[in-house]
Coordinates of C-alpha atoms in Angstrom, one line a residue:
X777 CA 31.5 20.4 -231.8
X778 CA 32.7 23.7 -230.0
X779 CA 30.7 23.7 -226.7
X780 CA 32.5 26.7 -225.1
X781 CA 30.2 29.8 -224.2
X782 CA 31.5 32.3 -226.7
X783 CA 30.7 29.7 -229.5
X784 CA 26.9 29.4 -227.6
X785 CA 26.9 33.0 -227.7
X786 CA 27.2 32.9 -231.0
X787 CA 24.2 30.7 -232.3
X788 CA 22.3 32.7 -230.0
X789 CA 23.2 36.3 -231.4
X790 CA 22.3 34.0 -234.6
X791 CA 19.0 32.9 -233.5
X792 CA 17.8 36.3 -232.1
X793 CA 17.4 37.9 -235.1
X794 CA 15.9 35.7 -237.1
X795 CA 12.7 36.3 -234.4
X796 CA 13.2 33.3 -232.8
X797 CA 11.9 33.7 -229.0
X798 CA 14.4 33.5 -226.1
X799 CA 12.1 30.1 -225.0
X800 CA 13.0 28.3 -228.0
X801 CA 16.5 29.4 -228.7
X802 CA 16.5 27.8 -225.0
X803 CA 15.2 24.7 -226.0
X804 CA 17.4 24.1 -229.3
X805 CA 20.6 24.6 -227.5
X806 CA 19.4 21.9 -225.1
X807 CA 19.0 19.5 -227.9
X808 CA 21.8 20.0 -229.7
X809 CA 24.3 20.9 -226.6
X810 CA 23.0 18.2 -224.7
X811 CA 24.4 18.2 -220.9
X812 CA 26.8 21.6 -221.4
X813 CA 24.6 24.1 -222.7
X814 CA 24.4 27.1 -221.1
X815 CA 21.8 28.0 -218.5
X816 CA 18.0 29.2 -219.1
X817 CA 19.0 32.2 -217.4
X818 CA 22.1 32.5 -219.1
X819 CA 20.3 32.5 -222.3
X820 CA 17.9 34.6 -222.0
X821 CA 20.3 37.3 -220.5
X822 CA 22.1 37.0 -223.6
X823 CA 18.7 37.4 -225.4
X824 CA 18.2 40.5 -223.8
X825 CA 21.6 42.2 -224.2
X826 CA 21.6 41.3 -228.2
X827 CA 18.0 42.9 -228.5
X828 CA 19.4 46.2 -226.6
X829 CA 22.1 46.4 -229.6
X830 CA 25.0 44.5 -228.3
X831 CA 27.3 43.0 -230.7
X832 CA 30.5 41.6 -228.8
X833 CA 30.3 38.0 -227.5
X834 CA 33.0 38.6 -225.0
X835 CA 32.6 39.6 -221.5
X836 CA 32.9 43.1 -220.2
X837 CA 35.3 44.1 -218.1
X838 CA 34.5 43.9 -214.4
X839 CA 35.4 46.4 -212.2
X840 CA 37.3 46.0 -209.0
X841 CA 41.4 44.2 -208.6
X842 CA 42.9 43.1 -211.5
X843 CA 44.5 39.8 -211.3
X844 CA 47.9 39.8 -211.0
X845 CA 49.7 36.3 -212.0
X846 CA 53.1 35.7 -210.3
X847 CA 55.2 35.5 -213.5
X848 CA 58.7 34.4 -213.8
X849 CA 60.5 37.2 -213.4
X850 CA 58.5 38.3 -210.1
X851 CA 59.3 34.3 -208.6
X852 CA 63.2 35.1 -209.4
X853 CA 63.0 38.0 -207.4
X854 CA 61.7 36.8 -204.4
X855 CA 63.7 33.9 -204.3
X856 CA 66.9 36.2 -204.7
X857 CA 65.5 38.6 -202.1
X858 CA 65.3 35.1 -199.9
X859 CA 68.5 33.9 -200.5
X860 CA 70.1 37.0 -199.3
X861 CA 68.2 37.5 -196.0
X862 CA 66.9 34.4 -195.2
X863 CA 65.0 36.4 -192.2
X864 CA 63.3 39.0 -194.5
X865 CA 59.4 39.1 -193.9
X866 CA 57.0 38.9 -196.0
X867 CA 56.1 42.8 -195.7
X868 CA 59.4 43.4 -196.2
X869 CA 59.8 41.7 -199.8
X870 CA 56.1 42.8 -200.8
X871 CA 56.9 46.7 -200.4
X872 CA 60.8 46.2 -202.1
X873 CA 58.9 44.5 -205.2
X874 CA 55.6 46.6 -205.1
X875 CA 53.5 43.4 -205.4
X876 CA 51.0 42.4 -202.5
X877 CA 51.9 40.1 -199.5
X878 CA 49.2 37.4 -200.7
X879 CA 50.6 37.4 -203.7
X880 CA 54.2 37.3 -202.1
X881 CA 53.1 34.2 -200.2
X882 CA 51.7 32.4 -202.8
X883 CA 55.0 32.4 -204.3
X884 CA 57.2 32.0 -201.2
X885 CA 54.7 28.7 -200.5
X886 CA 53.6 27.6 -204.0
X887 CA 56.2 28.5 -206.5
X888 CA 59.5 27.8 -204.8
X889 CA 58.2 25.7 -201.7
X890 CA 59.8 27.3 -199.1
X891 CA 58.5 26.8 -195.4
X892 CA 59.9 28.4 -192.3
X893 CA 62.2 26.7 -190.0
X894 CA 63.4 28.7 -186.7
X895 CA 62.5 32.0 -188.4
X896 CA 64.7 31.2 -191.4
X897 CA 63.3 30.5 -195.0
X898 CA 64.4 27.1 -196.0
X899 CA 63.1 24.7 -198.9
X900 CA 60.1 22.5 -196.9
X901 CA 61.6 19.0 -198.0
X902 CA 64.9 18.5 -196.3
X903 CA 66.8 15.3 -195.6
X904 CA 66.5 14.3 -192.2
X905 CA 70.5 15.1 -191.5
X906 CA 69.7 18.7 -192.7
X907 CA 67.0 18.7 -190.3
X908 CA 69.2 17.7 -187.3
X909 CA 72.3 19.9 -188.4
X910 CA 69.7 22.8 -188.3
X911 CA 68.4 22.1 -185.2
X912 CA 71.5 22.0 -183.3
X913 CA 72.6 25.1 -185.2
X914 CA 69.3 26.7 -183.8
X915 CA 69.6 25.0 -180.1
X916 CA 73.2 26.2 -179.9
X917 CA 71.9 30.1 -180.6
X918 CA 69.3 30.0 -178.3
X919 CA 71.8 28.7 -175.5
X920 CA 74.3 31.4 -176.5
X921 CA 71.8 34.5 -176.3

């Protein structure tokens, strides 16, 4: 049986016509949805919005950011902005790619699992001889400036 909302939504754009009050809509879904029917509030809400004419199941759109998902092309990017200037900020690559600095570090951290190590982007899990080499690498600049 299809327990999702839109399918609950459903039997109870159904049910509404047929005069059946928002009460007892409430309690058949609760017998025959068991633990993952929607809420009495939920329900009645729904209730409500098909008596003032409503026809679509499906949320409206909500106002305010829209969701932007780091795709694959947007992770490439980055990573080749990275390998090029291992010292480029996160600023930096969010106003070159027009795409915001959370979103930026969601991919630098998540998606490619770089870390920072003495202000250089570098993958987080190194062998332990990268780690050395790199730190002498870093010691040796910091005695030379």
């Amino acid at each position: 049986m299809d327990y999702s909302r839109s399918a609950q939504r459903t039997v109870i754009q159904f049910l509404r016509p047929e005069e059946e009050h928002a009460s007892q809509i409430y309690r058949r879904m609760k017998e025959v949805y068991g633990e993952q029917y929607l809420s009495r509030c939920t329900i009645f809400r729904w209730c409500q919005r098909y008596e003032a004419g409503r026809v679509n199941i499906k949320d409206l759109p909500r106002p305010g950011q829209v969701h932007v998902v780091a795709n694959s092309a947007k992770i490439s990017a980055v990573n080749e902005l990275i390998r090029q200037n291992r010292r480029i900020s996160t600023l930096q690559i969010a106003v070159e790619l027009s795409i915001s600095k959370g979103t930026v570090k969601h991919i630098i951290h998540k998606k490619l699992g770089y870390g920072k190590v003495c202000a250089q982007r570098v993958p987080k899990h190194l062998a332990d001889n990268r780690k050395t080499a790199r730190m002498g690498v870093c010691l040796i600049q910091q005695f030379l400036h």
